[in-house]
PDB file of C-alpha atoms and ligand atoms in Angstrom:
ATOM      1  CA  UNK Q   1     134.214-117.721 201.390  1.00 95.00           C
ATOM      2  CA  UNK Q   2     132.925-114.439 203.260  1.00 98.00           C
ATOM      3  CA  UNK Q   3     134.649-111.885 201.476  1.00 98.00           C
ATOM      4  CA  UNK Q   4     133.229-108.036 202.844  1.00 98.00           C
ATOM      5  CA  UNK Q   5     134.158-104.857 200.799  1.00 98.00           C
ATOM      6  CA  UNK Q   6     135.766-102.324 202.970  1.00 98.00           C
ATOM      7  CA  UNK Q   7     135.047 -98.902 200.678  1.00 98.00           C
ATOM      8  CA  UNK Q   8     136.222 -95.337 201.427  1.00 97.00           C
ATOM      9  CA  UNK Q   9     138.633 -92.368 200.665  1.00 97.00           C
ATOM     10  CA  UNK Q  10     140.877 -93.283 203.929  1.00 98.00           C
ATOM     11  CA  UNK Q  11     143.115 -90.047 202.818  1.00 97.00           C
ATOM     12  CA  UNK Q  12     144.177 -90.884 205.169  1.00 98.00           C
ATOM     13  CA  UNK Q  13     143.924 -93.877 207.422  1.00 98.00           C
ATOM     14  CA  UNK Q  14     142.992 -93.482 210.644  1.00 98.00           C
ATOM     15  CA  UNK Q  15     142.536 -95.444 214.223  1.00 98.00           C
ATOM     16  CA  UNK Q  16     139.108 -95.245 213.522  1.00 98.00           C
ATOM     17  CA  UNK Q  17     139.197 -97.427 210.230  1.00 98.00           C
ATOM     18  CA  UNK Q  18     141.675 -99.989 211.577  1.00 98.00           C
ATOM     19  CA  UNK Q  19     139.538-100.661 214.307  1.00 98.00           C
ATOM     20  CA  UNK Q  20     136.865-101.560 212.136  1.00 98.00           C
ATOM     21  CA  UNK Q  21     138.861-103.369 209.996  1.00 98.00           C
ATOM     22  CA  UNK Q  22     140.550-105.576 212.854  1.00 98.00           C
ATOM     23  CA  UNK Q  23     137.053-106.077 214.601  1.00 98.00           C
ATOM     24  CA  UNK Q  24     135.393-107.398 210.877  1.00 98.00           C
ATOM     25  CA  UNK Q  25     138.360-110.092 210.633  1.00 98.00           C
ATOM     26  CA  UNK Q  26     136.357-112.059 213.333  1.00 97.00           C
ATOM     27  CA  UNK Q  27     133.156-111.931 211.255  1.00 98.00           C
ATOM     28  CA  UNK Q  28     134.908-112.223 208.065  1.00 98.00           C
ATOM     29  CA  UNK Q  29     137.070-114.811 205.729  1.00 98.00           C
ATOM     30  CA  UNK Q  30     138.839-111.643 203.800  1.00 98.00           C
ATOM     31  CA  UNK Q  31     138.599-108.049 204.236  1.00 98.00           C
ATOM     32  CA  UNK Q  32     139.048-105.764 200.811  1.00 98.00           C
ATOM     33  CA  UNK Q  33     140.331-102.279 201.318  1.00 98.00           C
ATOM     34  CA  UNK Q  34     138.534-100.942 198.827  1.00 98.00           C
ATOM     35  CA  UNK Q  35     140.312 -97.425 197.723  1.00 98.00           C
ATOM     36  CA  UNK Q  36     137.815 -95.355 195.468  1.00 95.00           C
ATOM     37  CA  UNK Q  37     139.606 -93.788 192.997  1.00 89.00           C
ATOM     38  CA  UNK Q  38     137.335 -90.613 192.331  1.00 78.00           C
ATOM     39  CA  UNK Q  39     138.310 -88.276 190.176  1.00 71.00           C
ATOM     40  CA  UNK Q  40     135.405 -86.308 191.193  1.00 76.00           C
ATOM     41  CA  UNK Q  41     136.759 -85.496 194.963  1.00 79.00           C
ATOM     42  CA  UNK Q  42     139.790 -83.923 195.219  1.00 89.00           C
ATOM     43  CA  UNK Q  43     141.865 -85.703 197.963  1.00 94.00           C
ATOM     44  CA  UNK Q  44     145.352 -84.393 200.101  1.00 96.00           C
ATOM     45  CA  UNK Q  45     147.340 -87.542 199.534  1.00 96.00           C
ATOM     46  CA  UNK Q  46     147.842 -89.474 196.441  1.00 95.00           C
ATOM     47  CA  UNK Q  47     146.168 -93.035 196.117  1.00 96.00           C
ATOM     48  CA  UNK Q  48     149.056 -94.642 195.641  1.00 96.00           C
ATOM     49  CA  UNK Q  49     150.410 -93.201 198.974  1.00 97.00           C
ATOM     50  CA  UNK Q  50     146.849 -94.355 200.524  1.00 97.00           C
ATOM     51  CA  UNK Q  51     147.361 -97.587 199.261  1.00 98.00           C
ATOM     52  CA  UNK Q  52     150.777 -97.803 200.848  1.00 98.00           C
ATOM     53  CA  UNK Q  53     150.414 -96.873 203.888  1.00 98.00           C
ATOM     54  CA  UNK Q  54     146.669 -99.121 204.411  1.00 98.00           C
ATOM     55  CA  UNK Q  55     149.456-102.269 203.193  1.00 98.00           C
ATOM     56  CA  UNK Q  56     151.521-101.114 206.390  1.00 98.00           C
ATOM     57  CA  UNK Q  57     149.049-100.942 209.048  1.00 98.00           C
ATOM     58  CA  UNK Q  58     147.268-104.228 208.102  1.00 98.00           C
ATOM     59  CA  UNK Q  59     150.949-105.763 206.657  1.00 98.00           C
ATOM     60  CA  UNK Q  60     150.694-108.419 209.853  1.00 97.00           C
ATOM     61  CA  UNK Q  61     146.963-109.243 208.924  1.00 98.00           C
ATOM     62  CA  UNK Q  62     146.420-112.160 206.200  1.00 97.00           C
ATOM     63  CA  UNK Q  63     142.483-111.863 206.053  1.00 97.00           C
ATOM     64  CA  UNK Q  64     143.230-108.181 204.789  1.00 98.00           C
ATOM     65  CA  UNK Q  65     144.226-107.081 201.323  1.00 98.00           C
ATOM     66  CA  UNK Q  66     144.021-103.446 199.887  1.00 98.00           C
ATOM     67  CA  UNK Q  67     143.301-102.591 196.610  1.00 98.00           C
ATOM     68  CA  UNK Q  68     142.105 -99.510 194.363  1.00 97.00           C
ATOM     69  CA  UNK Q  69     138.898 -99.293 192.660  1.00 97.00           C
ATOM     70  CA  UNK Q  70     136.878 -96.752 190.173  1.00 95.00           C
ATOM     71  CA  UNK Q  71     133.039 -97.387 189.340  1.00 95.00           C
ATOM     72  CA  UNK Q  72     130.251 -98.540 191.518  1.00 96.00           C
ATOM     73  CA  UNK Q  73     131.117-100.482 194.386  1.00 97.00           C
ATOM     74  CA  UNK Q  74     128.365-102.978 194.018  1.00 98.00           C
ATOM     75  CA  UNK Q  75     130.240-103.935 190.243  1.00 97.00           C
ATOM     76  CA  UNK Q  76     133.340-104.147 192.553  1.00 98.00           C
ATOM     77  CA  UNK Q  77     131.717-106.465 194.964  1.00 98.00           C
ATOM     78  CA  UNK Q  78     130.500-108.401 192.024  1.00 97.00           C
ATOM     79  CA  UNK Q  79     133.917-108.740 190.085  1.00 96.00           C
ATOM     80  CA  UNK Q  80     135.664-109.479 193.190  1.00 96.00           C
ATOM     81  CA  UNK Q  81     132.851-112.328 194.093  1.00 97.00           C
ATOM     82  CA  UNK Q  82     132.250-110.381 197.620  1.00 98.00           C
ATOM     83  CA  UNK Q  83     128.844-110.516 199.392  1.00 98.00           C
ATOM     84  CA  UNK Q  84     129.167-107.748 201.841  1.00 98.00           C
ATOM     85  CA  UNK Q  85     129.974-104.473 202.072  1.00 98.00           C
ATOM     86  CA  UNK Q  86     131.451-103.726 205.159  1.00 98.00           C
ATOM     87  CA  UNK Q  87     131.030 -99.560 206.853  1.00 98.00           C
ATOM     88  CA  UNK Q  88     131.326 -97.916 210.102  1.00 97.00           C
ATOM     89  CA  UNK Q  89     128.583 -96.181 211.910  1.00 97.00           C
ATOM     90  CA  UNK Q  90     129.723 -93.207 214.132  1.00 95.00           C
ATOM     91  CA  UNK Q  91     126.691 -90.880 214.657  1.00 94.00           C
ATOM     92  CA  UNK Q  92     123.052 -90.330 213.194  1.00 93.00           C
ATOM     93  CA  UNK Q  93     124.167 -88.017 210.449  1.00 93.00           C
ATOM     94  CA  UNK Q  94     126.161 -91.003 209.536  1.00 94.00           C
ATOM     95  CA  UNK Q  95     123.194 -93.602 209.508  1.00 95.00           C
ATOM     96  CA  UNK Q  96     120.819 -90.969 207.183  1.00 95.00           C
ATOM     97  CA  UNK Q  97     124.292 -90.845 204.586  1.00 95.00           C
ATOM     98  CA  UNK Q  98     124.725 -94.281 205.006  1.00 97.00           C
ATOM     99  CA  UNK Q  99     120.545 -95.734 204.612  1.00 97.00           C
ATOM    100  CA  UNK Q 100     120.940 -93.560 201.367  1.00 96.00           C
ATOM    101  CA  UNK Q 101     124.114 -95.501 200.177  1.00 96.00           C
ATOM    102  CA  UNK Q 102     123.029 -98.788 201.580  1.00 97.00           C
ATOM    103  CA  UNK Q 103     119.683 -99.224 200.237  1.00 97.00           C
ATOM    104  CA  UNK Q 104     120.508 -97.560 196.788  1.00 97.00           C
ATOM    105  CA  UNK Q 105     123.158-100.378 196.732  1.00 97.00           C
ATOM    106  CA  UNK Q 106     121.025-103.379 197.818  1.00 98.00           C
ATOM    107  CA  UNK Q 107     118.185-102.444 194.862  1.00 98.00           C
ATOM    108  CA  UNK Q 108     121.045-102.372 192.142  1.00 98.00           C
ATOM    109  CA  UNK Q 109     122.495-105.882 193.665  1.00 97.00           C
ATOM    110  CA  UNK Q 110     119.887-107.358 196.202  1.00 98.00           C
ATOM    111  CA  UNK Q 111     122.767-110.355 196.690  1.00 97.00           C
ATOM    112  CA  UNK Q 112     125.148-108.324 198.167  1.00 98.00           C
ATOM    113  CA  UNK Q 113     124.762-106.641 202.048  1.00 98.00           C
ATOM    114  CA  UNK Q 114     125.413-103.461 203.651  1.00 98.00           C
ATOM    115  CA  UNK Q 115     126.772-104.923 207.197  1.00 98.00           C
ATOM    116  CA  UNK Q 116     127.636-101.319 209.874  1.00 98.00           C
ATOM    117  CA  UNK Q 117     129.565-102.270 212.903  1.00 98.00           C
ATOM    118  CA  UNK Q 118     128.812 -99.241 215.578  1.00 97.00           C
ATOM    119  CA  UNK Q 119     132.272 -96.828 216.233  1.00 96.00           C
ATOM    120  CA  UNK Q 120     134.250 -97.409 219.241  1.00 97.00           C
ATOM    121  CA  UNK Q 121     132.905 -94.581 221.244  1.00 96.00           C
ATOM    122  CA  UNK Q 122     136.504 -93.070 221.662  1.00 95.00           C
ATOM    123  CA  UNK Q 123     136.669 -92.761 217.942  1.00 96.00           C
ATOM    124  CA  UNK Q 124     133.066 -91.538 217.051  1.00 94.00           C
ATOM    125  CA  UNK Q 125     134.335 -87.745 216.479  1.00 95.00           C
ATOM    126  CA  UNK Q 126     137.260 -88.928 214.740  1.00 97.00           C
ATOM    127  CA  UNK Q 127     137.622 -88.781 210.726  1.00 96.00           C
ATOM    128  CA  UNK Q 128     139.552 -88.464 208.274  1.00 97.00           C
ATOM    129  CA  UNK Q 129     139.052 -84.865 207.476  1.00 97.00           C
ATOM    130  CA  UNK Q 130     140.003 -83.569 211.489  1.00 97.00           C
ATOM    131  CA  UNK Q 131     143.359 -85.329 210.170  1.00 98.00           C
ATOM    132  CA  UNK Q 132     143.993 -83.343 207.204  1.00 97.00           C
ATOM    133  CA  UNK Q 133     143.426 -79.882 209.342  1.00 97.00           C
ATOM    134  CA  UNK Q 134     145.601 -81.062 211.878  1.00 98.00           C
ATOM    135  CA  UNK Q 135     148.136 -81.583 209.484  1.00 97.00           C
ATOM    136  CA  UNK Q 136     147.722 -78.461 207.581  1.00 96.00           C
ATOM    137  CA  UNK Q 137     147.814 -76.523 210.873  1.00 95.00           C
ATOM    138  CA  UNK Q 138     150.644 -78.314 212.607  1.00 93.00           C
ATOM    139  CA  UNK Q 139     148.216 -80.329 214.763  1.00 96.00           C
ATOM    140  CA  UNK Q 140     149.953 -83.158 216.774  1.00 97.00           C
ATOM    141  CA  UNK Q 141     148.031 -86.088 214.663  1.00 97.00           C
ATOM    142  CA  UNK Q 142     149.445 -88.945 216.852  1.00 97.00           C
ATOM    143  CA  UNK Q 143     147.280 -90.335 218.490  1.00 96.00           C
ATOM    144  CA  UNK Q 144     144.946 -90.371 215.658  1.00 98.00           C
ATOM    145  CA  UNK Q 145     146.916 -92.243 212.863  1.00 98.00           C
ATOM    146  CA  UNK Q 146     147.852 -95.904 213.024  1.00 98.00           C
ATOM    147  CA  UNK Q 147     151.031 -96.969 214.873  1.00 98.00           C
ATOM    148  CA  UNK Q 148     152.581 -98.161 212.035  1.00 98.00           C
ATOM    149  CA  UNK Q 149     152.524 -94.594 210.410  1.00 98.00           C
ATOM    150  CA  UNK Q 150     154.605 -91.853 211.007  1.00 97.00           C
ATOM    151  CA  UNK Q 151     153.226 -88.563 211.684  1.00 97.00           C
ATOM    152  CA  UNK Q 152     156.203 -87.514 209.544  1.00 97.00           C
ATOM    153  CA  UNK Q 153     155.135 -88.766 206.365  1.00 97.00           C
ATOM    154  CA  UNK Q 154     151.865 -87.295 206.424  1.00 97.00           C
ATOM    155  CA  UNK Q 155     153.410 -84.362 206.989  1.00 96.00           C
ATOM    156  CA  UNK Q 156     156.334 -84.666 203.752  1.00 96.00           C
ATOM    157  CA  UNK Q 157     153.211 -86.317 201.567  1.00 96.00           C
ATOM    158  CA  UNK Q 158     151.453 -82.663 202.517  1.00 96.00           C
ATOM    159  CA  UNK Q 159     154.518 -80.451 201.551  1.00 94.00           C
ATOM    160  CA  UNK Q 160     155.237 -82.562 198.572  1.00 89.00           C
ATOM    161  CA  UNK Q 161     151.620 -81.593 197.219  1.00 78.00           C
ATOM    162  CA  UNK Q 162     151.653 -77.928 198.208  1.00 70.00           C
ATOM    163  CA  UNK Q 163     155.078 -77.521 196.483  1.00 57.00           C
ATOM    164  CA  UNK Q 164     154.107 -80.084 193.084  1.00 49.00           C
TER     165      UNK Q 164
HETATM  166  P1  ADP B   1     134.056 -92.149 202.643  1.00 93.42           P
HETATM  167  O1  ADP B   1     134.562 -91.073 201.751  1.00 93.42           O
HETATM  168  O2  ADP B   1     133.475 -93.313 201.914  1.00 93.42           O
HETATM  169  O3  ADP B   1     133.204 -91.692 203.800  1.00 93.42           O
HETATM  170  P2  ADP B   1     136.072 -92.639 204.629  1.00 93.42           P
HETATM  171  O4  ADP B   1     137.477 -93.038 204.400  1.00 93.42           O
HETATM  172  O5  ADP B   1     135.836 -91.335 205.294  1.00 93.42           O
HETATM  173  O6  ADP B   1     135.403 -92.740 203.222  1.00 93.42           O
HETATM  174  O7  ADP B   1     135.314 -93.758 205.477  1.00 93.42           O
HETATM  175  C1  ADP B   1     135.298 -95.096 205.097  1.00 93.42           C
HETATM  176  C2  ADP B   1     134.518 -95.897 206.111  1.00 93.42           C
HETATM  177  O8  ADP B   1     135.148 -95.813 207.377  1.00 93.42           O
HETATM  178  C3  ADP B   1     133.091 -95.395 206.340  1.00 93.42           C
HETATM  179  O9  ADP B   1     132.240 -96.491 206.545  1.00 93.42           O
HETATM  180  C4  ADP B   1     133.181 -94.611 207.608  1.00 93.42           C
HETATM  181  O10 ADP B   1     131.961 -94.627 208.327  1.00 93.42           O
HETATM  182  C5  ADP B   1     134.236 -95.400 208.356  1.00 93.42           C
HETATM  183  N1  ADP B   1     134.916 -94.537 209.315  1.00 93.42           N
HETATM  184  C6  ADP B   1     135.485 -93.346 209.110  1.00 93.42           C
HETATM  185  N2  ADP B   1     135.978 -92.829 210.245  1.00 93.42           N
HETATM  186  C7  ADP B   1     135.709 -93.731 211.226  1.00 93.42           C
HETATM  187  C8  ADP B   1     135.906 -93.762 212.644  1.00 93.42           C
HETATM  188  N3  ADP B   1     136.494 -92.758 213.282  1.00 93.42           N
HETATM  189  N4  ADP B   1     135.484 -94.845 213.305  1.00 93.42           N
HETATM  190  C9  ADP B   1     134.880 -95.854 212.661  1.00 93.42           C
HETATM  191  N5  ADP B   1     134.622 -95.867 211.338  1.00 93.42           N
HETATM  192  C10 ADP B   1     135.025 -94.819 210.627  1.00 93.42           C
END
């Protein structure tokens, strides 16, 4: 089975990542959601709310599952018997972060490949982090979240935070 490690903060989700996701289901038996759980970065939404709302965009998809992970991703991959790790590729600073990432990976596991499928060009100035200012700022965050999410419950998750 072709199982491809999907890793990354998604806090939070956006159309950028479920395209990517939908589009590796073709090349892919499974797709793990990968959720790393660093205590180092500081993120605006809780994993567990992450991990929710990743289960409701991809709820109609059986090759996807979502799960949470702390430690090297390569020990993930290994534990979870997956032979690819799957990211997205949006610009050249991208590529240099991502060469980095990718080759340090492949010399601690040389069994398991970095495979980068090339951004939509609608979404290649889209991430995560333009999400979180829109929502801090009252930004109309739309048409850059899933359609299964509510722009709502970004919002509450944000107030919640501020507040706790
Ligand atoms: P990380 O903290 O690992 O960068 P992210 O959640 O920001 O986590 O990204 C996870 C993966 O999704 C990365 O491979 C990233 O390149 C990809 N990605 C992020 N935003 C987009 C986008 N707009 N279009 C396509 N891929 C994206």
């Amino acid at each position: 089975m072709r199982i491809a490690v999907f890793p990354g903060s998604f806090d939070p989700v956006t159309i950028g990542h479920e395209s990517i996701v939908l589009r590796a289901t073709s090349l892919f038996d499974k797709v793990v959601i990968a959720i790393g759980d660093n205590a180092q970065k500081s993120t605006m939404f809780s994993v567990e709310v992450r991990r929710q709302w990743l289960e409701l965009v991809f709820m109609e998809v059986p090759k996807v599952e979502v799960t949470v992970y702390y430690g090297l991703t390569v020990d993930f991959c290994r534990d979870l018997g997956a032979s690819f790790i799957l990211r997205g590729l949006r610009t050249s600073a991208d590529f240099e972060f991502e060469r980095s990432i990718g080759q340090i990976n492949k010399k601690l596991d040389d069994s398991i490949e970095t495979v980068f499928l090339l951004t939509k060009p609608d979404h290649s100035a889209l991430n995560s982090s333009i999400v979180r200012d829109l929502v801090r700022f009252k930004g109309d965050i739309r048409s850059f979240i899933p359609d299964a999410l509510q722009p709502e419950w970004l919002i509450n998750e944000f107030n919640k935070g501020r507040v706790g």
